Amino acid sequence: MLSLAVAALSARLLPLTSASSSQCYVALLAEPLRLLRSEPGLRRSCLYQALVFAGFSAVWTGVALLLTGPVYGRGAGAVGLLALVNAVTMVCTPVAGRQVDRRGPDAVNRVCFLVVGASTAVLALGGVGGAAGVAALIVGTLLLDVGMQSGMVANTVRIQALRAEVRSRLTTAYMTCAYLGGAVGSWLGVRAYGSFGWLGVCALVAALTAVALARHRWATRRTAGRFRRTAAPGSGAAGPIMAARAAATSPEETS
């Protein structure tokens, strides 16, 4: 009844609007796929977030199994308390945003991958159990959460700068890829824990992060090469101006 009442009030009070696009609904649903094909920066951001969120999901799936298993023998409430502690990482997003404004999304992505990679080493110590293991799980999940959330800020800034007129569709493509990565990460995390235990989950996250970092290094080196080739003919002020123009007009990579 309350839902019906809210629906009736919304129909009565909200202003009438017209569609912002002349495309049919089916075409709009397919638009994120077309953007993934045509926008290299979107593909790169989607890959980064899918890999990191896969690792994030794998860790939290494995943590639940670890804490409720024989090493700790805790209940589901212990997992909830650990997640509650990680709520403090929300304060990192404004800091990440300022760093993206100052240094650009690529620099923040690089740091985030390194932070996530470092978290796997700390998380591995969580398998020893006891107070030391709990401390390692707290610190490791905090680092993982900071890396994941800060990376999301950098990736969002990158995709929002691509095409202002289709930002909602860019976001749809990005978030879909991110959550697909998270679903796959949970699936892999269960299997890694079942086959190799907690260390298998940590190794899985490290491998996913290594793939993301390798892809990032390849992309940034390719972009730096474009800048050098563009700036070479100029001298003095002309070189930097031409390099900046190349950065604004050329894609970050071609595949």
Tab-separated table of C-alpha atoms in Angstrom:
chain	number	residue	atom	x	y	z
A	1	MET	CA	0.000	0.000	0.000
A	2	LEU	CA	2.792	2.414	0.842
A	3	SER	CA	4.458	1.719	-2.510
A	4	LEU	CA	1.213	2.453	-4.327
A	5	ALA	CA	0.802	5.675	-2.345
A	6	VAL	CA	4.336	6.805	-3.218
A	7	ALA	CA	3.743	5.939	-6.878
A	8	ALA	CA	0.540	7.985	-6.927
A	9	LEU	CA	2.228	10.966	-5.258
A	10	SER	CA	5.167	10.747	-7.659
A	11	ALA	CA	2.854	10.737	-10.684
A	12	ARG	CA	1.050	13.752	-9.272
A	13	LEU	CA	3.999	15.840	-8.116
A	14	LEU	CA	6.945	15.056	-10.385
A	15	PRO	CA	7.243	17.247	-13.494
A	16	LEU	CA	6.700	15.817	-16.946
A	17	THR	CA	9.905	15.346	-18.932
A	18	SER	CA	10.715	14.395	-22.485
A	19	ALA	CA	13.174	11.737	-23.587
A	20	SER	CA	16.747	12.955	-23.971
A	21	SER	CA	17.363	10.599	-26.886
A	22	SER	CA	15.401	9.686	-29.997
A	23	GLN	CA	16.761	6.110	-29.928
A	24	CYS	CA	14.420	3.256	-29.122
A	25	TYR	CA	14.758	1.447	-25.805
A	26	VAL	CA	16.439	-1.634	-27.301
A	27	ALA	CA	19.045	0.546	-29.025
A	28	LEU	CA	19.735	2.356	-25.755
A	29	LEU	CA	20.278	-0.973	-24.002
A	30	ALA	CA	22.848	-1.914	-26.646
A	31	GLU	CA	24.622	1.450	-26.481
A	32	PRO	CA	26.980	0.477	-23.602
A	33	LEU	CA	28.278	-2.408	-25.729
A	34	ARG	CA	28.958	-0.044	-28.631
A	35	LEU	CA	30.764	2.325	-26.283
A	36	LEU	CA	32.929	-0.518	-25.020
A	37	ARG	CA	33.919	-1.254	-28.592
A	38	SER	CA	34.651	2.354	-29.538
A	39	GLU	CA	36.203	3.836	-26.370
A	40	PRO	CA	39.638	2.440	-25.361
A	41	GLY	CA	39.635	4.454	-22.133
A	42	LEU	CA	36.336	2.860	-21.130
A	43	ARG	CA	37.630	-0.638	-21.844
A	44	ARG	CA	40.728	0.005	-19.779
A	45	SER	CA	38.785	1.382	-16.815
A	46	CYS	CA	36.345	-1.525	-16.982
A	47	LEU	CA	39.190	-4.038	-16.998
A	48	TYR	CA	40.907	-2.368	-14.026
A	49	GLN	CA	37.778	-2.300	-11.908
A	50	ALA	CA	36.662	-5.800	-12.903
A	51	LEU	CA	40.024	-7.276	-11.873
A	52	VAL	CA	40.295	-5.355	-8.597
A	53	PHE	CA	36.671	-5.958	-7.653
A	54	ALA	CA	37.110	-9.646	-8.481
A	55	GLY	CA	39.965	-9.748	-5.977
A	56	PHE	CA	37.913	-7.786	-3.446
A	57	SER	CA	34.996	-10.209	-3.735
A	58	ALA	CA	37.292	-13.224	-3.566
A	59	VAL	CA	38.806	-11.950	-0.315
A	60	TRP	CA	35.480	-11.307	1.372
A	61	THR	CA	34.144	-14.673	0.254
A	62	GLY	CA	37.278	-16.338	1.603
A	63	VAL	CA	37.236	-14.319	4.837
A	64	ALA	CA	33.757	-15.591	5.614
A	65	LEU	CA	34.952	-19.161	5.155
A	66	LEU	CA	38.136	-18.533	7.146
A	67	LEU	CA	36.469	-16.908	10.153
A	68	THR	CA	33.717	-19.506	10.381
A	69	GLY	CA	36.124	-22.405	9.776
A	70	PRO	CA	38.361	-24.338	12.177
A	71	VAL	CA	41.130	-21.702	12.284
A	72	TYR	CA	38.960	-19.143	14.094
A	73	GLY	CA	35.695	-20.946	14.805
A	74	ARG	CA	33.668	-17.735	14.791
A	75	GLY	CA	30.128	-17.095	13.626
A	76	ALA	CA	28.761	-14.882	10.890
A	77	GLY	CA	28.775	-11.947	13.327
A	78	ALA	CA	32.583	-11.854	13.214
A	79	VAL	CA	32.452	-11.312	9.457
A	80	GLY	CA	29.974	-8.474	9.993
A	81	LEU	CA	32.215	-6.835	12.577
A	82	LEU	CA	35.191	-6.993	10.221
A	83	ALA	CA	33.093	-5.388	7.476
A	84	LEU	CA	31.969	-2.708	9.932
A	85	VAL	CA	35.589	-1.831	10.720
A	86	ASN	CA	36.187	-1.343	6.998
A	87	ALA	CA	33.488	1.335	6.864
A	88	VAL	CA	36.156	3.842	7.941
A	89	THR	CA	37.709	3.612	4.476
A	90	MET	CA	34.917	5.825	3.124
A	91	VAL	CA	37.049	8.801	4.141
A	92	CYS	CA	39.626	7.821	1.504
A	93	THR	CA	37.452	8.711	-1.489
A	94	PRO	CA	37.725	12.521	-1.110
A	95	VAL	CA	41.494	12.151	-0.770
A	96	ALA	CA	41.611	9.983	-3.886
A	97	GLY	CA	39.522	12.543	-5.756
A	98	ARG	CA	41.943	15.334	-4.897
A	99	GLN	CA	44.887	13.205	-6.010
A	100	VAL	CA	43.162	12.429	-9.306
A	101	ASP	CA	42.635	16.164	-9.874
A	102	ARG	CA	46.292	16.845	-9.091
A	103	ARG	CA	48.081	13.885	-10.672
A	104	GLY	CA	45.563	12.321	-13.059
A	105	PRO	CA	43.769	8.950	-12.939
A	106	ASP	CA	46.729	6.919	-14.238
A	107	ALA	CA	48.946	7.861	-11.299
A	108	VAL	CA	46.194	7.045	-8.789
A	109	ASN	CA	45.471	3.726	-10.506
A	110	ARG	CA	49.133	2.760	-10.207
A	111	VAL	CA	49.214	3.463	-6.474
A	112	CYS	CA	45.941	1.604	-5.981
A	113	PHE	CA	47.279	-1.523	-7.666
A	114	LEU	CA	50.364	-1.403	-5.461
A	115	VAL	CA	48.210	-0.979	-2.332
A	116	VAL	CA	46.001	-3.926	-3.311
A	117	GLY	CA	49.094	-6.005	-4.027
A	118	ALA	CA	50.546	-5.121	-0.617
A	119	SER	CA	47.262	-6.062	1.047
A	120	THR	CA	47.621	-9.650	-0.182
A	121	ALA	CA	50.885	-10.076	1.729
A	122	VAL	CA	49.267	-8.772	4.911
A	123	LEU	CA	46.117	-10.834	4.400
A	124	ALA	CA	48.178	-14.005	4.013
A	125	LEU	CA	49.206	-13.630	7.652
A	126	GLY	CA	45.547	-13.869	8.619
A	127	GLY	CA	45.728	-17.611	8.144
A	128	VAL	CA	47.797	-18.082	11.318
A	129	GLY	CA	44.796	-17.438	13.560
A	130	GLY	CA	44.733	-15.835	16.989
A	131	ALA	CA	45.050	-12.133	17.739
A	132	ALA	CA	47.883	-11.680	15.243
A	133	GLY	CA	45.772	-13.211	12.500
A	134	VAL	CA	42.798	-10.989	13.309
A	135	ALA	CA	45.032	-7.914	13.226
A	136	ALA	CA	46.387	-8.988	9.833
A	137	LEU	CA	42.868	-9.450	8.493
A	138	ILE	CA	41.830	-5.999	9.705
A	139	VAL	CA	44.856	-4.231	8.240
A	140	GLY	CA	44.786	-6.253	5.030
A	141	THR	CA	41.102	-5.695	4.324
A	142	LEU	CA	41.504	-1.992	5.099
A	143	LEU	CA	44.300	-1.732	2.531
A	144	LEU	CA	42.275	-3.721	0.007
A	145	ASP	CA	39.216	-1.513	0.507
A	146	VAL	CA	41.237	1.693	0.193
A	147	GLY	CA	42.837	0.457	-3.021
A	148	MET	CA	39.535	-0.670	-4.527
A	149	GLN	CA	37.596	2.493	-3.664
A	150	SER	CA	40.378	4.870	-4.710
A	151	GLY	CA	40.757	2.998	-7.976
A	152	MET	CA	37.035	3.366	-8.597
A	153	VAL	CA	37.372	7.132	-8.204
A	154	ALA	CA	40.217	7.236	-10.746
A	155	ASN	CA	38.375	5.010	-13.221
A	156	THR	CA	35.175	7.028	-12.899
A	157	VAL	CA	37.003	10.268	-13.605
A	158	ARG	CA	38.593	8.717	-16.695
A	159	ILE	CA	35.322	7.503	-18.205
A	160	GLN	CA	33.375	10.650	-17.343
A	161	ALA	CA	35.907	12.706	-19.306
A	162	LEU	CA	35.360	10.700	-22.494
A	163	ARG	CA	32.001	11.903	-23.843
A	164	ALA	CA	29.835	14.229	-21.775
A	165	GLU	CA	26.666	13.538	-23.774
A	166	VAL	CA	26.594	9.797	-22.935
A	167	ARG	CA	27.936	9.722	-19.385
A	168	SER	CA	25.075	7.607	-18.035
A	169	ARG	CA	25.709	4.953	-20.694
A	170	LEU	CA	29.431	4.997	-19.976
A	171	THR	CA	28.641	4.462	-16.307
A	172	THR	CA	26.288	1.603	-17.170
A	173	ALA	CA	29.013	-0.183	-19.126
A	174	TYR	CA	31.566	0.448	-16.379
A	175	MET	CA	29.420	-0.729	-13.461
A	176	THR	CA	28.202	-3.784	-15.365
A	177	CYS	CA	31.780	-4.884	-16.014
A	178	ALA	CA	32.741	-4.152	-12.404
A	179	TYR	CA	29.965	-6.310	-10.950
A	180	LEU	CA	30.564	-9.080	-13.455
A	181	GLY	CA	34.159	-9.084	-12.230
A	182	GLY	CA	32.929	-9.226	-8.644
A	183	ALA	CA	30.683	-12.209	-9.397
A	184	VAL	CA	33.503	-14.080	-11.100
A	185	GLY	CA	35.815	-13.195	-8.196
A	186	SER	CA	33.417	-14.717	-5.653
A	187	TRP	CA	33.162	-17.867	-7.737
A	188	LEU	CA	36.946	-18.128	-8.056
A	189	GLY	CA	37.443	-17.306	-4.380
A	190	VAL	CA	35.310	-20.237	-3.226
A	191	ARG	CA	37.201	-22.618	-5.476
A	192	ALA	CA	40.599	-21.246	-4.497
A	193	TYR	CA	39.741	-21.622	-0.814
A	194	GLY	CA	38.411	-25.147	-1.322
A	195	SER	CA	41.512	-26.269	-3.218
A	196	PHE	CA	44.343	-24.320	-1.573
A	197	GLY	CA	42.933	-22.707	1.563
A	198	TRP	CA	43.309	-19.075	2.554
A	199	LEU	CA	46.719	-18.717	0.925
A	200	GLY	CA	45.132	-19.771	-2.366
A	201	VAL	CA	42.698	-16.862	-2.110
A	202	CYS	CA	45.546	-14.432	-1.424
A	203	ALA	CA	47.509	-15.820	-4.382
A	204	LEU	CA	44.442	-15.381	-6.597
A	205	VAL	CA	44.113	-11.711	-5.611
A	206	ALA	CA	47.828	-11.150	-6.184
A	207	ALA	CA	47.568	-12.693	-9.670
A	208	LEU	CA	44.559	-10.547	-10.608
A	209	THR	CA	46.344	-7.423	-9.382
A	210	ALA	CA	49.490	-8.339	-11.324
A	211	VAL	CA	47.439	-8.600	-14.529
A	212	ALA	CA	45.887	-5.181	-13.898
A	213	LEU	CA	49.271	-3.600	-13.127
A	214	ALA	CA	50.897	-5.117	-16.215
A	215	ARG	CA	48.074	-3.808	-18.402
A	216	HIS	CA	48.406	-0.392	-16.790
A	217	ARG	CA	52.158	-0.230	-17.362
A	218	TRP	CA	51.682	-1.164	-21.025
A	219	ALA	CA	49.032	1.510	-21.530
A	220	THR	CA	50.959	4.299	-19.797
A	221	ARG	CA	54.185	3.467	-21.666
A	222	ARG	CA	52.278	3.554	-24.945
A	223	THR	CA	50.796	6.937	-24.044
A	224	ALA	CA	54.230	8.273	-23.016
A	225	GLY	CA	55.596	7.123	-26.369
A	226	ARG	CA	52.881	9.092	-28.154
A	227	PHE	CA	53.832	12.208	-26.209
A	228	ARG	CA	57.523	11.844	-27.070
A	229	ARG	CA	56.844	11.318	-30.767
A	230	THR	CA	54.481	14.310	-30.853
A	231	ALA	CA	56.801	16.615	-28.933
A	232	ALA	CA	59.952	15.713	-30.873
A	233	PRO	CA	59.413	18.053	-33.871
A	234	GLY	CA	58.842	21.078	-31.633
A	235	SER	CA	61.146	22.925	-29.324
A	236	GLY	CA	60.681	25.326	-26.445
A	237	ALA	CA	56.977	25.925	-25.764
A	238	ALA	CA	55.807	24.215	-28.939
A	239	GLY	CA	56.725	20.729	-27.772
A	240	PRO	CA	54.595	20.723	-24.588
A	241	ILE	CA	51.686	22.344	-26.389
A	242	MET	CA	51.690	19.692	-29.116
A	243	ALA	CA	52.022	16.933	-26.529
A	244	ALA	CA	49.057	18.248	-24.566
A	245	ARG	CA	47.013	18.475	-27.743
A	246	ALA	CA	47.902	14.862	-28.582
A	247	ALA	CA	46.850	13.753	-25.112
A	248	ALA	CA	43.454	15.388	-25.541
A	249	THR	CA	42.730	14.161	-29.034
A	250	SER	CA	44.305	10.728	-29.436
A	251	PRO	CA	43.099	7.501	-27.786
A	252	GLU	CA	45.125	6.043	-24.973
A	253	GLU	CA	45.610	2.783	-26.842
A	254	THR	CA	44.277	1.108	-29.932
A	255	SER	CA	43.309	-2.263	-28.557
